[in-house]
mmCIF file of C-alpha atoms in Angstrom:
data_model
loop_
_atom_site.group_PDB
_atom_site.id
_atom_site.type_symbol
_atom_site.label_atom_id
_atom_site.label_comp_id
_atom_site.label_asym_id
_atom_site.label_seq_id
_atom_site.Cartn_x
_atom_site.Cartn_y
_atom_site.Cartn_z
ATOM 1 C CA HIS A 26 198.967 95.471 -112.765
ATOM 2 C CA GLY A 27 200.374 95.922 -109.349
ATOM 3 C CA SER A 28 199.033 95.678 -105.925
ATOM 4 C CA THR A 29 195.499 96.603 -104.858
ATOM 5 C CA PRO A 30 195.385 100.216 -104.260
ATOM 6 C CA LYS A 31 194.565 101.240 -100.478
ATOM 7 C CA ILE A 32 191.895 103.964 -100.759
ATOM 8 C CA ASP A 33 190.633 106.124 -97.770
ATOM 9 C CA TRP A 34 187.070 104.973 -97.906
ATOM 10 C CA LEU A 35 185.624 108.047 -96.373
ATOM 11 C CA ASN A 36 187.431 110.329 -98.833
ATOM 12 C CA HIS A 37 187.611 108.302 -102.040
ATOM 13 C CA LYS A 38 185.569 109.585 -105.095
ATOM 14 C CA ILE A 39 184.516 108.287 -108.317
ATOM 15 C CA HIS A 40 184.538 110.903 -111.180
ATOM 16 C CA LEU A 41 182.042 110.546 -113.923
ATOM 17 C CA GLY A 42 183.017 112.985 -116.624
ATOM 18 C CA GLY A 43 183.780 113.343 -120.293
ATOM 19 C CA LEU A 44 180.843 113.301 -122.643
ATOM 20 C CA VAL A 45 178.260 112.262 -120.131
ATOM 21 C CA PRO A 46 175.146 114.400 -119.947
ATOM 22 C CA SER A 47 175.409 115.195 -116.116
ATOM 23 C CA PRO A 48 179.039 115.030 -114.860
ATOM 24 C CA CYS A 49 179.272 114.155 -111.342
ATOM 25 C CA ILE A 50 181.383 112.893 -108.392
ATOM 26 C CA LEU A 51 180.226 109.932 -106.235
ATOM 27 C CA THR A 52 181.406 109.288 -102.747
ATOM 28 C CA MET A 53 181.658 105.700 -101.492
ATOM 29 C CA SER A 54 178.523 106.506 -99.481
ATOM 30 C CA ASP A 55 176.750 107.239 -102.732
ATOM 31 C CA ILE A 56 177.963 104.044 -104.119
ATOM 32 C CA LEU A 57 176.607 102.058 -101.023
ATOM 33 C CA LYS A 58 173.050 103.377 -101.755
ATOM 34 C CA LEU A 59 172.971 101.628 -105.021
ATOM 35 C CA PRO A 60 171.861 98.020 -105.207
ATOM 36 C CA ARG A 61 174.667 95.670 -104.293
ATOM 37 C CA VAL A 62 175.152 92.554 -106.323
ATOM 38 C CA SER A 63 177.649 89.541 -106.010
ATOM 39 C CA PHE A 64 179.080 87.250 -108.494
ATOM 40 C CA PRO A 65 181.687 84.411 -108.554
ATOM 41 C CA VAL A 66 184.359 85.460 -110.977
ATOM 42 C CA THR A 67 187.334 83.737 -112.428
ATOM 43 C CA LEU A 68 190.203 86.084 -113.504
ATOM 44 C CA VAL A 69 193.073 84.983 -115.815
ATOM 45 C CA CYS A 70 196.209 86.839 -116.219
ATOM 46 C CA CYS A 71 196.793 87.909 -119.798
ATOM 47 C CA GLY A 72 200.403 86.916 -119.126
ATOM 48 C CA ASN A 73 199.439 83.325 -118.047
ATOM 49 C CA ARG A 74 201.943 80.822 -119.506
ATOM 50 C CA ARG A 75 204.483 83.701 -120.359
ATOM 51 C CA LYS A 76 207.185 81.220 -119.330
ATOM 52 C CA GLU A 77 206.498 79.147 -122.351
ATOM 53 C CA GLN A 78 206.089 82.102 -124.565
ATOM 54 C CA ASN A 79 209.517 83.287 -123.436
ATOM 55 C CA LEU A 80 211.077 80.008 -124.848
ATOM 56 C CA ILE A 81 209.970 80.914 -128.219
ATOM 57 C CA LYS A 82 210.347 84.820 -127.968
ATOM 58 C CA GLN A 83 211.371 86.870 -125.028
ATOM 59 C CA THR A 84 208.323 88.991 -123.722
ATOM 60 C CA ILE A 85 208.017 91.640 -120.985
ATOM 61 C CA GLY A 86 206.725 90.828 -117.727
ATOM 62 C CA PHE A 87 206.710 88.333 -114.811
ATOM 63 C CA ASN A 88 207.792 84.710 -116.006
ATOM 64 C CA TRP A 89 204.338 83.114 -115.185
ATOM 65 C CA GLY A 90 203.734 79.542 -115.552
ATOM 66 C CA ALA A 91 200.122 78.280 -115.723
ATOM 67 C CA ALA A 92 199.179 79.645 -112.283
ATOM 68 C CA GLY A 93 197.942 83.229 -112.970
ATOM 69 C CA VAL A 94 194.368 82.469 -112.274
ATOM 70 C CA SER A 95 191.963 82.684 -109.404
ATOM 71 C CA THR A 96 188.231 82.584 -108.498
ATOM 72 C CA GLY A 97 186.404 84.438 -105.778
ATOM 73 C CA VAL A 98 183.187 86.162 -105.085
ATOM 74 C CA TRP A 99 183.180 89.927 -105.953
ATOM 75 C CA SER A 100 180.460 92.483 -104.594
ATOM 76 C CA GLY A 101 179.647 95.719 -105.783
ATOM 77 C CA VAL A 102 177.403 97.886 -107.892
ATOM 78 C CA ARG A 103 176.251 97.503 -111.478
ATOM 79 C CA LEU A 104 178.134 100.006 -113.715
ATOM 80 C CA ILE A 105 174.768 100.683 -115.516
ATOM 81 C CA ASP A 106 173.475 102.020 -112.117
ATOM 82 C CA VAL A 107 176.538 104.263 -111.555
ATOM 83 C CA LEU A 108 176.250 105.584 -115.107
ATOM 84 C CA LYS A 109 172.686 106.508 -114.604
ATOM 85 C CA ALA A 110 173.836 109.101 -112.079
ATOM 86 C CA ALA A 111 175.685 110.840 -114.790
ATOM 87 C CA GLY A 112 172.591 110.669 -117.102
ATOM 88 C CA VAL A 113 173.893 107.893 -119.255
ATOM 89 C CA THR A 114 170.809 105.708 -119.827
ATOM 90 C CA ASP A 115 170.247 105.099 -123.631
ATOM 91 C CA ILE A 116 173.072 103.844 -126.028
ATOM 92 C CA ASN A 117 171.079 105.559 -128.841
ATOM 93 C CA ASP A 118 172.073 109.067 -127.195
ATOM 94 C CA PHE A 119 175.756 108.532 -128.279
ATOM 95 C CA PRO A 120 177.368 107.817 -131.596
ATOM 96 C CA ALA A 121 178.597 104.442 -132.199
ATOM 97 C CA GLY A 122 181.940 103.351 -130.846
ATOM 98 C CA HIS A 123 181.946 105.252 -127.608
ATOM 99 C CA HIS A 124 183.856 103.695 -124.688
ATOM 100 C CA ILE A 125 183.563 103.989 -120.810
ATOM 101 C CA ARG A 126 187.232 104.749 -119.758
ATOM 102 C CA PHE A 127 188.475 103.585 -116.288
ATOM 103 C CA ALA A 128 191.652 105.265 -114.946
ATOM 104 C CA SER A 129 193.580 105.283 -111.668
ATOM 105 C CA GLU A 130 195.379 108.179 -110.222
ATOM 106 C CA PHE A 131 198.947 107.373 -109.118
ATOM 107 C CA GLU A 132 198.729 109.767 -106.161
ATOM 108 C CA LYS A 133 195.631 107.651 -105.021
ATOM 109 C CA GLY A 134 197.378 104.234 -105.210
ATOM 110 C CA GLY A 135 197.171 103.626 -108.999
ATOM 111 C CA ASP A 136 200.148 102.187 -110.789
ATOM 112 C CA LYS A 137 202.708 104.621 -111.991
ATOM 113 C CA LEU A 138 203.715 103.524 -115.641
ATOM 114 C CA PRO A 139 206.312 105.081 -118.135
ATOM 115 C CA GLY A 140 203.251 106.296 -120.295
ATOM 116 C CA GLY A 141 201.185 107.730 -117.350
ATOM 117 C CA VAL A 142 198.684 105.652 -115.160
ATOM 118 C CA TYR A 143 197.084 102.385 -115.739
ATOM 119 C CA GLY A 144 193.723 102.442 -117.504
ATOM 120 C CA THR A 145 191.495 100.423 -119.577
ATOM 121 C CA SER A 146 188.058 100.828 -121.325
ATOM 122 C CA ILE A 147 184.990 98.832 -122.459
ATOM 123 C CA THR A 148 182.354 99.793 -124.959
ATOM 124 C CA LEU A 149 179.333 101.906 -123.997
ATOM 125 C CA GLU A 150 177.263 99.051 -125.406
ATOM 126 C CA LYS A 151 178.903 96.483 -123.017
ATOM 127 C CA ALA A 152 178.520 98.890 -120.135
ATOM 128 C CA LEU A 153 174.693 99.531 -120.761
ATOM 129 C CA ASP A 154 173.883 95.842 -121.328
ATOM 130 C CA PRO A 155 172.392 94.475 -118.243
ATOM 131 C CA SER A 156 173.283 91.001 -119.346
ATOM 132 C CA GLN A 157 176.914 91.636 -119.104
ATOM 133 C CA ASP A 158 177.059 91.900 -115.316
ATOM 134 C CA VAL A 159 179.634 94.638 -115.369
ATOM 135 C CA ILE A 160 180.307 95.862 -111.806
ATOM 136 C CA LEU A 161 182.336 98.351 -109.972
ATOM 137 C CA ALA A 162 183.432 95.835 -107.209
ATOM 138 C CA TYR A 163 184.334 97.016 -103.611
ATOM 139 C CA LEU A 164 184.219 93.847 -101.795
ATOM 140 C CA TYR A 165 186.126 90.400 -102.232
#
């Protein structure tokens, strides 16, 4: 969804807000104090093979062939550990269906889109499940 944002490591902050019990702001120094994990990850573009799709019906986006895939080792901190800093520890403390929302800020290097900035979400259940290996990656 665009190039990798260039952040100022010393001034970059992660805001944890919304319905969390203890809203807070974490610096990258705070993040580095959490246990670091590394995983080999394969990413596949959701537009992979769009070239073939366009032969049937025109879509929006780059005319990918079958090459929108890569594998690398990503390192960072588990999202569950980051959420603990905001007091999020037990899924039973929240009504069913809650999500963790991730959003970028255009001014901080995020993608500027017609409807706002790029964002996505995952269920709170997935975020708090240690078997899911959800991380906030800071190293590739």
